[in-house]
Every structure is written in structure tokens, then in C-alpha cells.
Amino acid sequence: MIQTVTALMNHQTDAVEKLKESRVGALFMEMGTGKSRTIIELACLKQEKISKIVWACPVALKTTVKYEIMKHTDTAPEQIYLFNSKSRAGKIPSVMWYIAGIESVSSSDRVAAALARLIDRKTMVIVDESSYIKGAFAKRTTRITQYAQKARYRYLLTGTPISQGIVDLYAQFRFLSPDILGYHSFYGFARNHLEYSDKYPGKIIRSHNISYLTSKIEPYVFQVTKEECFDLPKKSYDIAVCDMTKEQNHAYDMAKEYYFLRILSRRRTGFGDDILALFNALQQIASGFWNRHEESGFVLYEYPQERLDTLKAVINEIPEDQKIIIWAKYHYEIDGILKMISSNELGEYAVFDGRVSQKKRNAELEKFRTSARFFVSTQSCGGHGLTLNESAHTIFYSNTFKYSERLQAEDRNHRYGQTRKVLYIDVYPECGIEGRIQDALNRKKDAVEEFKQSLTEVKDDSDAMRKLIMEL
């Protein structure tokens, strides 16, 4: 029998009390409020009715989930199995806890087959960061939902259940049970709750009958925010802006011209991928490089830039005894940051990105918590699940295009246990793409999706399309 070894906080006790009699449920608990500890308690309460727990989470969080299980229970390491590229049906050991990467369920047929065979009626299935399965027709959503239907107990964990509106609710609650919302297809849900634009196919312009949905899901949901749980210190924000060099400006203008012609030629068939490529190209050039796709493959162009000097100046303003988190989007940026830190002897660093093995990441995380001054990471790798309260200073050297990912990264060191006011500093050059990203984040929006909608609205007017792109 699994025994817990840590106490519940009051709001976690409330969550357990609400959901302990239900076979399905959702913990919509904001980052830092202890979703993992709460679901572990629910799993322990149902031990006599289940034979195993399958915990699906983003790949980058698998080791963090294992750490949480071992932190809060007396579970031995050998009773926790982490799915990997070698996992296959019939070759999985018999343990109590299984942790699988959500992305792997769609990218690896081998992992998917092993997971499908593993889950049975006496399995408890947990989907952590359930916004990863909000796409009703995504392969990972379809597979996880199909496999989990055999399990008697199913739970969702997320702090952002509806980042894009109530359309996100359908797939998540279909995973729990199609009977909760009362719709057995997305089209039935859409007919009753979503109004689409006649002019722009696929664009949702209005939601309907929201009170009906709220009443249907309420018995199965526990929701809480950090503000309701803790007296956390306030966040504060600052910026450090630099200029672009002549070489950067030249490449920047060239990229806009290039993608304008591509987008113009594809406006009748859809240009979503080209918009993302345009944003990435401009954002890269703003950081002094362009990994450009050409006929021969990807070719790396590099340009003089002032961004790293600005980062150095920001670091020099922070007391030397203070730890610093630095977020960047591209590996090229990570490499430049590490070189700058080393060459200026600013302190020891821990690096956390997709090129570092999971075992090595754990060692790097421990190094930051003990000796290293800097934690340098991509948001895609370190932006979920980690607690980094050792630092009260966070620098965003670059951002992704999604507000939800920015919020995740911010809350790595603004969570239970943080006692200091946290300062977030954005470092960027003065240019259109960075201005648009900052504006979208300030309004809690997705920069690419907003631009795509704006461009779609004027796709019949080439002059208006050109004006929008050239304003970037």
C-alpha cells in the first residue's frame, strides 16, 4: 500500500473532499497550488479499487512527476516506470506508477501501442497539463482518449483549461466522459456553443450557452488560483531595449519582402505556416542570426547584434549574490548566452534545454539549486513543472509567441514558498516583431494567431497585406 508522507494544505483537502467519491474529475488548479500532491492523495485513496496509475504529462515533466511521487509518498524508485523510446507492448515491467510523455503518444506508435495494452479497467489515468489534449482532432488527443475509456478512473490536471476559449473544453471533458457535456461529437458541441465567421472559415466569433456548460462541469471540477491559496509577493516588470545593427535591419527587411511574396502567392490556399516562418525569421534576425531554409537545406546566417551586450548590462545591475533565471527560445541564443557568461566570468551556470539528456538535466537543476548563479533554459524545456524559487530575478532574453507559455515560465519562481518580490526583465531590440510580441503578451494573447486573423481579414487586398507585413 502507498502511504503519503507530506501533509495536505487546506485547499488541497477541499479538492480531495470534492472529488474523492467521483470516478472522473478535473483539478483546474493554477500553477504552484499543488496539483500533483492533490492527485497523489486521490490515487492513494483509491488503491483498493485500482491496480496501477498511468500519468501522462509533457515529455519534459516526466522526471519532475517521478520526483513529486517520491517526495510525497513512500514509493520506491523501482515502482515508478518512465516510458521511453524503447518501451514496447509486452515488455513493460509490473509496477504501480507509469509516467508517459503526451507528445510521445502521437509521435511514437511503439509507445502508443504499449500504453494501449497497459491500460485496463482497474487503471487510474491522469492527464497532466491537459491543455495538451484540447485539440479535438489531434492524434494524441484521439489516442489518449480512446485508450483511457477502458479505465474506470480518469482525471485531468491543468492551470489553463480554456486558454483559447470554451472550445478547449470539449476534448478535455470527452476524455473524462462524453456524458458530462452530453455531446458525442465535436460538431454537436459546436452547433450549440460556437458561432463561426461566415467570411473567415474556422474563426470563432462568439460563444453561446456558457452557463449550461458551467453547470454541467461544475460537479466534476475543483478550481483555485494562487491568490486564493497563498499570500505571494507581487510580480514586477522591467525592460531593457537596444538597437538593431545595420546588418540586422538589412536582413530584417529582406525577410519581410521574401515572406510577403510567399504569403501573397498562397493566400487562396492558406498561409498559416508561412506566417509562423515569417515570425521565426524576424525573431531570429533580432537575435543576430537566421537559420534560413534554402534549396540545399538550412543555412545559418549571422549578424552583428547588441542584444548580448544589453543582457550583460542587465546582469551587472543585479547583485552578485542573487541567482538569475534566463529564458531563451532558440539553441543559438542559449549558446551565445553561455559564452557571454563564461567570457565575462559572471558566474557558474546550469543549462537546461532539449540537447541535454534527462539525467543530465536533473544534475543541472541540482547545480542551480546549490552552487550555480544562472539557470539558462528554453521555455519549451524548462518552462513547465519546475520550482525555481531560489531566484527572484528572471530575464526573458526572448519569448515564444504564446501567452500561456510566458505565464508558465514566469510561475517557475512565483509559487508557494517564494518570499521575495520577483522581478521579470525583458531584453529585446527595438523592432516590429518584438513590439508585436510584447503587446500580445501584455494583452494575454497569442501573437501569431492574432496576426494570422488580421491577415486573413485583408487577404483579398494585396496592398493591405503588404502594409501589415511591412509594419512588423
PDB file of N, CA, C and O in Angstrom, residues 14-29 38-39 42 46 127 130 152-158 161 169 172-182 212-224:
ATOM      1  N   ASP A  14      -9.721  20.480   0.392  1.00  0.00           N
ATOM      2  CA  ASP A  14     -11.025  20.794  -0.212  1.00  0.00           C
ATOM      3  C   ASP A  14     -11.192  20.096  -1.557  1.00  0.00           C
ATOM      4  O   ASP A  14     -12.279  19.590  -1.881  1.00  0.00           O
ATOM      5  N   ALA A  15     -10.127  20.081  -2.343  1.00  0.00           N
ATOM      6  CA  ALA A  15     -10.190  19.430  -3.656  1.00  0.00           C
ATOM      7  C   ALA A  15     -10.434  17.940  -3.509  1.00  0.00           C
ATOM      8  O   ALA A  15     -11.262  17.347  -4.219  1.00  0.00           O
ATOM      9  N   VAL A  16      -9.725  17.306  -2.598  1.00  0.00           N
ATOM     10  CA  VAL A  16      -9.886  15.866  -2.375  1.00  0.00           C
ATOM     11  C   VAL A  16     -11.295  15.554  -1.900  1.00  0.00           C
ATOM     12  O   VAL A  16     -11.926  14.588  -2.362  1.00  0.00           O
ATOM     13  N   GLU A  17     -11.800  16.358  -0.998  1.00  0.00           N
ATOM     14  CA  GLU A  17     -13.153  16.125  -0.476  1.00  0.00           C
ATOM     15  C   GLU A  17     -14.192  16.206  -1.594  1.00  0.00           C
ATOM     16  O   GLU A  17     -15.152  15.434  -1.619  1.00  0.00           O
ATOM     17  N   LYS A  18     -13.996  17.132  -2.517  1.00  0.00           N
ATOM     18  CA  LYS A  18     -14.984  17.281  -3.596  1.00  0.00           C
ATOM     19  C   LYS A  18     -14.949  16.111  -4.567  1.00  0.00           C
ATOM     20  O   LYS A  18     -16.001  15.675  -5.043  1.00  0.00           O
ATOM     21  N   LEU A  19     -13.764  15.607  -4.880  1.00  0.00           N
ATOM     22  CA  LEU A  19     -13.646  14.626  -5.962  1.00  0.00           C
ATOM     23  C   LEU A  19     -13.455  13.183  -5.514  1.00  0.00           C
ATOM     24  O   LEU A  19     -13.448  12.279  -6.347  1.00  0.00           O
ATOM     25  N   LYS A  20     -13.323  12.936  -4.223  1.00  0.00           N
ATOM     26  CA  LYS A  20     -12.950  11.593  -3.782  1.00  0.00           C
ATOM     27  C   LYS A  20     -14.015  10.536  -4.069  1.00  0.00           C
ATOM     28  O   LYS A  20     -13.689   9.350  -4.199  1.00  0.00           O
ATOM     29  N   GLU A  21     -15.263  10.928  -4.215  1.00  0.00           N
ATOM     30  CA  GLU A  21     -16.319   9.957  -4.499  1.00  0.00           C
ATOM     31  C   GLU A  21     -16.582   9.798  -5.992  1.00  0.00           C
ATOM     32  O   GLU A  21     -17.372   8.945  -6.399  1.00  0.00           O
ATOM     33  N   SER A  22     -15.923  10.604  -6.810  1.00  0.00           N
ATOM     34  CA  SER A  22     -16.160  10.573  -8.257  1.00  0.00           C
ATOM     35  C   SER A  22     -15.105   9.733  -8.960  1.00  0.00           C
ATOM     36  O   SER A  22     -13.935   9.719  -8.569  1.00  0.00           O
ATOM     37  N   ARG A  23     -15.502   9.039 -10.017  1.00  0.00           N
ATOM     38  CA  ARG A  23     -14.566   8.246 -10.810  1.00  0.00           C
ATOM     39  C   ARG A  23     -13.816   9.096 -11.829  1.00  0.00           C
ATOM     40  O   ARG A  23     -12.803   8.666 -12.374  1.00  0.00           O
ATOM     41  N   VAL A  24     -14.331  10.286 -12.112  1.00  0.00           N
ATOM     42  CA  VAL A  24     -13.676  11.198 -13.044  1.00  0.00           C
ATOM     43  C   VAL A  24     -13.682  12.595 -12.433  1.00  0.00           C
ATOM     44  O   VAL A  24     -14.567  12.924 -11.637  1.00  0.00           O
ATOM     45  N   GLY A  25     -12.691  13.402 -12.809  1.00  0.00           N
ATOM     46  CA  GLY A  25     -12.661  14.748 -12.260  1.00  0.00           C
ATOM     47  C   GLY A  25     -11.533  15.566 -12.842  1.00  0.00           C
ATOM     48  O   GLY A  25     -10.602  15.033 -13.463  1.00  0.00           O
ATOM     49  N   ALA A  26     -11.614  16.879 -12.633  1.00  0.00           N
ATOM     50  CA  ALA A  26     -10.622  17.811 -13.166  1.00  0.00           C
ATOM     51  C   ALA A  26     -10.145  18.733 -12.062  1.00  0.00           C
ATOM     52  O   ALA A  26     -10.953  19.347 -11.359  1.00  0.00           O
ATOM     53  N   LEU A  27      -8.823  18.817 -11.908  1.00  0.00           N
ATOM     54  CA  LEU A  27      -8.216  19.769 -10.989  1.00  0.00           C
ATOM     55  C   LEU A  27      -7.718  20.946 -11.804  1.00  0.00           C
ATOM     56  O   LEU A  27      -6.649  20.890 -12.413  1.00  0.00           O
ATOM     57  N   PHE A  28      -8.516  21.998 -11.870  1.00  0.00           N
ATOM     58  CA  PHE A  28      -8.125  23.222 -12.566  1.00  0.00           C
ATOM     59  C   PHE A  28      -7.479  24.138 -11.531  1.00  0.00           C
ATOM     60  O   PHE A  28      -8.062  25.109 -11.063  1.00  0.00           O
ATOM     61  N   MET A  29      -6.269  23.789 -11.172  1.00  0.00           N
ATOM     62  CA  MET A  29      -5.541  24.477 -10.111  1.00  0.00           C
ATOM     63  C   MET A  29      -4.366  25.219 -10.713  1.00  0.00           C
ATOM     64  O   MET A  29      -3.541  24.627 -11.402  1.00  0.00           O
ATOM     65  N   THR A  38      -2.224  16.869  -4.811  1.00  0.00           N
ATOM     66  CA  THR A  38      -3.652  16.596  -4.679  1.00  0.00           C
ATOM     67  C   THR A  38      -4.038  15.310  -5.393  1.00  0.00           C
ATOM     68  O   THR A  38      -4.761  14.473  -4.843  1.00  0.00           O
ATOM     69  N   ILE A  39      -3.560  15.136  -6.639  1.00  0.00           N
ATOM     70  CA  ILE A  39      -3.936  13.936  -7.383  1.00  0.00           C
ATOM     71  C   ILE A  39      -3.282  12.701  -6.775  1.00  0.00           C
ATOM     72  O   ILE A  39      -3.856  11.596  -6.822  1.00  0.00           O
ATOM     73  N   LEU A  42      -5.599  11.555  -4.106  1.00  0.00           N
ATOM     74  CA  LEU A  42      -6.760  10.856  -4.673  1.00  0.00           C
ATOM     75  C   LEU A  42      -6.384   9.444  -5.117  1.00  0.00           C
ATOM     76  O   LEU A  42      -7.150   8.497  -4.926  1.00  0.00           O
ATOM     77  N   LYS A  46      -7.782   5.570  -3.581  1.00  0.00           N
ATOM     78  CA  LYS A  46      -8.460   4.592  -4.435  1.00  0.00           C
ATOM     79  C   LYS A  46      -7.635   3.322  -4.649  1.00  0.00           C
ATOM     80  O   LYS A  46      -7.910   2.529  -5.536  1.00  0.00           O
ATOM     81  N   VAL A 127      -4.148  12.829 -16.855  1.00  0.00           N
ATOM     82  CA  VAL A 127      -3.539  13.657 -17.899  1.00  0.00           C
ATOM     83  C   VAL A 127      -3.150  14.985 -17.273  1.00  0.00           C
ATOM     84  O   VAL A 127      -4.001  15.777 -16.876  1.00  0.00           O
ATOM     85  N   SER A 130      -3.497  19.187 -19.152  1.00  0.00           N
ATOM     86  CA  SER A 130      -4.489  18.648 -20.093  1.00  0.00           C
ATOM     87  C   SER A 130      -4.785  19.576 -21.261  1.00  0.00           C
ATOM     88  O   SER A 130      -5.461  19.171 -22.215  1.00  0.00           O
ATOM     89  N   ARG A 152     -11.416   2.831 -15.352  1.00  0.00           N
ATOM     90  CA  ARG A 152     -12.566   3.234 -14.537  1.00  0.00           C
ATOM     91  C   ARG A 152     -12.377   4.615 -13.931  1.00  0.00           C
ATOM     92  O   ARG A 152     -13.339   5.348 -13.711  1.00  0.00           O
ATOM     93  N   TYR A 153     -11.113   5.020 -13.710  1.00  0.00           N
ATOM     94  CA  TYR A 153     -10.841   6.303 -13.068  1.00  0.00           C
ATOM     95  C   TYR A 153      -9.996   7.176 -13.992  1.00  0.00           C
ATOM     96  O   TYR A 153      -8.944   6.746 -14.471  1.00  0.00           O
ATOM     97  N   ARG A 154     -10.474   8.419 -14.230  1.00  0.00           N
ATOM     98  CA  ARG A 154      -9.795   9.327 -15.162  1.00  0.00           C
ATOM     99  C   ARG A 154      -9.816  10.747 -14.592  1.00  0.00           C
ATOM    100  O   ARG A 154     -10.868  11.239 -14.175  1.00  0.00           O
ATOM    101  N   TYR A 155      -8.648  11.406 -14.649  1.00  0.00           N
ATOM    102  CA  TYR A 155      -8.543  12.754 -14.074  1.00  0.00           C
ATOM    103  C   TYR A 155      -7.708  13.671 -14.971  1.00  0.00           C
ATOM    104  O   TYR A 155      -6.775  13.221 -15.650  1.00  0.00           O
ATOM    105  N   LEU A 156      -8.053  14.958 -14.939  1.00  0.00           N
ATOM    106  CA  LEU A 156      -7.327  15.998 -15.661  1.00  0.00           C
ATOM    107  C   LEU A 156      -6.663  16.937 -14.661  1.00  0.00           C
ATOM    108  O   LEU A 156      -7.241  17.248 -13.609  1.00  0.00           O
ATOM    109  N   LEU A 157      -5.467  17.422 -15.022  1.00  0.00           N
ATOM    110  CA  LEU A 157      -4.797  18.451 -14.232  1.00  0.00           C
ATOM    111  C   LEU A 157      -4.373  19.575 -15.165  1.00  0.00           C
ATOM    112  O   LEU A 157      -3.732  19.319 -16.184  1.00  0.00           O
ATOM    113  N   THR A 158      -4.701  20.800 -14.850  1.00  0.00           N
ATOM    114  CA  THR A 158      -4.204  21.945 -15.610  1.00  0.00           C
ATOM    115  C   THR A 158      -4.519  23.232 -14.862  1.00  0.00           C
ATOM    116  O   THR A 158      -5.468  23.302 -14.075  1.00  0.00           O
ATOM    117  N   PRO A 161      -7.332  25.713 -18.389  1.00  0.00           N
ATOM    118  CA  PRO A 161      -8.236  24.833 -19.132  1.00  0.00           C
ATOM    119  C   PRO A 161      -8.796  25.438 -20.407  1.00  0.00           C
ATOM    120  O   PRO A 161      -9.142  24.712 -21.335  1.00  0.00           O
ATOM    121  N   LEU A 169     -12.821  23.165 -23.982  1.00  0.00           N
ATOM    122  CA  LEU A 169     -13.442  22.272 -23.004  1.00  0.00           C
ATOM    123  C   LEU A 169     -13.859  20.937 -23.597  1.00  0.00           C
ATOM    124  O   LEU A 169     -13.824  19.908 -22.916  1.00  0.00           O
ATOM    125  N   GLN A 172     -11.231  17.934 -23.588  1.00  0.00           N
ATOM    126  CA  GLN A 172     -10.808  17.586 -22.238  1.00  0.00           C
ATOM    127  C   GLN A 172     -11.896  16.825 -21.494  1.00  0.00           C
ATOM    128  O   GLN A 172     -11.623  15.823 -20.820  1.00  0.00           O
ATOM    129  N   PHE A 173     -13.143  17.267 -21.639  1.00  0.00           N
ATOM    130  CA  PHE A 173     -14.226  16.572 -20.936  1.00  0.00           C
ATOM    131  C   PHE A 173     -14.699  15.335 -21.678  1.00  0.00           C
ATOM    132  O   PHE A 173     -15.275  14.433 -21.059  1.00  0.00           O
ATOM    133  N   ARG A 174     -14.436  15.243 -22.960  1.00  0.00           N
ATOM    134  CA  ARG A 174     -14.680  13.986 -23.662  1.00  0.00           C
ATOM    135  C   ARG A 174     -13.756  12.913 -23.119  1.00  0.00           C
ATOM    136  O   ARG A 174     -14.126  11.743 -23.008  1.00  0.00           O
ATOM    137  N   PHE A 175     -12.507  13.301 -22.792  1.00  0.00           N
ATOM    138  CA  PHE A 175     -11.579  12.356 -22.169  1.00  0.00           C
ATOM    139  C   PHE A 175     -12.169  11.820 -20.872  1.00  0.00           C
ATOM    140  O   PHE A 175     -12.113  10.605 -20.602  1.00  0.00           O
ATOM    141  N   LEU A 176     -12.729  12.681 -20.044  1.00  0.00           N
ATOM    142  CA  LEU A 176     -13.319  12.229 -18.785  1.00  0.00           C
ATOM    143  C   LEU A 176     -14.543  11.367 -19.039  1.00  0.00           C
ATOM    144  O   LEU A 176     -14.647  10.249 -18.542  1.00  0.00           O
ATOM    145  N   SER A 177     -15.477  11.878 -19.818  1.00  0.00           N
ATOM    146  CA  SER A 177     -16.682  11.137 -20.204  1.00  0.00           C
ATOM    147  C   SER A 177     -17.516  12.009 -21.131  1.00  0.00           C
ATOM    148  O   SER A 177     -17.803  13.161 -20.790  1.00  0.00           O
ATOM    149  N   PRO A 178     -17.936  11.484 -22.275  1.00  0.00           N
ATOM    150  CA  PRO A 178     -18.791  12.281 -23.168  1.00  0.00           C
ATOM    151  C   PRO A 178     -20.137  12.613 -22.539  1.00  0.00           C
ATOM    152  O   PRO A 178     -20.830  13.528 -22.989  1.00  0.00           O
ATOM    153  N   ASP A 179     -20.503  11.888 -21.465  1.00  0.00           N
ATOM    154  CA  ASP A 179     -21.796  12.135 -20.821  1.00  0.00           C
ATOM    155  C   ASP A 179     -21.802  13.418 -19.997  1.00  0.00           C
ATOM    156  O   ASP A 179     -22.876  13.929 -19.668  1.00  0.00           O
ATOM    157  N   ILE A 180     -20.620  13.939 -19.651  1.00  0.00           N
ATOM    158  CA  ILE A 180     -20.585  15.145 -18.815  1.00  0.00           C
ATOM    159  C   ILE A 180     -21.177  16.329 -19.575  1.00  0.00           C
ATOM    160  O   ILE A 180     -22.083  17.017 -19.091  1.00  0.00           O
ATOM    161  N   LEU A 181     -20.673  16.596 -20.768  1.00  0.00           N
ATOM    162  CA  LEU A 181     -21.217  17.706 -21.572  1.00  0.00           C
ATOM    163  C   LEU A 181     -22.452  17.286 -22.349  1.00  0.00           C
ATOM    164  O   LEU A 181     -23.250  18.127 -22.766  1.00  0.00           O
ATOM    165  N   GLY A 182     -22.598  15.994 -22.581  1.00  0.00           N
ATOM    166  CA  GLY A 182     -23.768  15.497 -23.286  1.00  0.00           C
ATOM    167  C   GLY A 182     -23.625  15.468 -24.792  1.00  0.00           C
ATOM    168  O   GLY A 182     -24.623  15.314 -25.506  1.00  0.00           O
ATOM    169  N   TYR A 212     -24.776  26.859 -19.371  1.00  0.00           N
ATOM    170  CA  TYR A 212     -25.115  25.438 -19.466  1.00  0.00           C
ATOM    171  C   TYR A 212     -23.865  24.592 -19.264  1.00  0.00           C
ATOM    172  O   TYR A 212     -23.865  23.613 -18.497  1.00  0.00           O
ATOM    173  N   LEU A 213     -22.772  24.973 -19.936  1.00  0.00           N
ATOM    174  CA  LEU A 213     -21.521  24.230 -19.802  1.00  0.00           C
ATOM    175  C   LEU A 213     -20.989  24.296 -18.374  1.00  0.00           C
ATOM    176  O   LEU A 213     -20.526  23.295 -17.818  1.00  0.00           O
ATOM    177  N   THR A 214     -21.078  25.478 -17.784  1.00  0.00           N
ATOM    178  CA  THR A 214     -20.597  25.655 -16.415  1.00  0.00           C
ATOM    179  C   THR A 214     -21.344  24.742 -15.456  1.00  0.00           C
ATOM    180  O   THR A 214     -20.736  24.093 -14.592  1.00  0.00           O
ATOM    181  N   SER A 215     -22.655  24.663 -15.613  1.00  0.00           N
ATOM    182  CA  SER A 215     -23.455  23.817 -14.722  1.00  0.00           C
ATOM    183  C   SER A 215     -23.171  22.332 -14.937  1.00  0.00           C
ATOM    184  O   SER A 215     -23.209  21.541 -13.990  1.00  0.00           O
ATOM    185  N   LYS A 216     -22.847  21.948 -16.173  1.00  0.00           N
ATOM    186  CA  LYS A 216     -22.573  20.539 -16.475  1.00  0.00           C
ATOM    187  C   LYS A 216     -21.231  20.084 -15.899  1.00  0.00           C
ATOM    188  O   LYS A 216     -21.098  18.948 -15.432  1.00  0.00           O
ATOM    189  N   ILE A 217     -20.221  20.949 -15.944  1.00  0.00           N
ATOM    190  CA  ILE A 217     -18.891  20.521 -15.495  1.00  0.00           C
ATOM    191  C   ILE A 217     -18.665  20.755 -14.007  1.00  0.00           C
ATOM    192  O   ILE A 217     -17.773  20.135 -13.418  1.00  0.00           O
ATOM    193  N   GLU A 218     -19.466  21.613 -13.393  1.00  0.00           N
ATOM    194  CA  GLU A 218     -19.210  22.014 -12.009  1.00  0.00           C
ATOM    195  C   GLU A 218     -19.052  20.841 -11.038  1.00  0.00           C
ATOM    196  O   GLU A 218     -18.129  20.850 -10.191  1.00  0.00           O
ATOM    197  N   PRO A 219     -19.878  19.798 -11.114  1.00  0.00           N
ATOM    198  CA  PRO A 219     -19.727  18.693 -10.144  1.00  0.00           C
ATOM    199  C   PRO A 219     -18.399  17.950 -10.263  1.00  0.00           C
ATOM    200  O   PRO A 219     -18.002  17.247  -9.325  1.00  0.00           O
ATOM    201  N   TYR A 220     -17.714  18.097 -11.388  1.00  0.00           N
ATOM    202  CA  TYR A 220     -16.502  17.315 -11.640  1.00  0.00           C
ATOM    203  C   TYR A 220     -15.220  18.152 -11.572  1.00  0.00           C
ATOM    204  O   TYR A 220     -14.143  17.622 -11.839  1.00  0.00           O
ATOM    205  N   VAL A 221     -15.353  19.427 -11.211  1.00  0.00           N
ATOM    206  CA  VAL A 221     -14.204  20.333 -11.275  1.00  0.00           C
ATOM    207  C   VAL A 221     -13.926  20.958  -9.919  1.00  0.00           C
ATOM    208  O   VAL A 221     -14.845  21.412  -9.230  1.00  0.00           O
ATOM    209  N   PHE A 222     -12.642  20.979  -9.555  1.00  0.00           N
ATOM    210  CA  PHE A 222     -12.195  21.819  -8.452  1.00  0.00           C
ATOM    211  C   PHE A 222     -11.259  22.854  -9.041  1.00  0.00           C
ATOM    212  O   PHE A 222     -10.292  22.512  -9.717  1.00  0.00           O
ATOM    213  N   GLN A 223     -11.538  24.128  -8.781  1.00  0.00           N
ATOM    214  CA  GLN A 223     -10.757  25.202  -9.373  1.00  0.00           C
ATOM    215  C   GLN A 223     -10.286  26.161  -8.287  1.00  0.00           C
ATOM    216  O   GLN A 223     -11.046  26.517  -7.371  1.00  0.00           O
ATOM    217  N   VAL A 224      -9.015  26.578  -8.386  1.00  0.00           N
ATOM    218  CA  VAL A 224      -8.473  27.504  -7.400  1.00  0.00           C
ATOM    219  C   VAL A 224      -7.305  28.264  -8.031  1.00  0.00           C
ATOM    220  O   VAL A 224      -6.612  27.749  -8.917  1.00  0.00           O
TER     221      VAL A 224
END
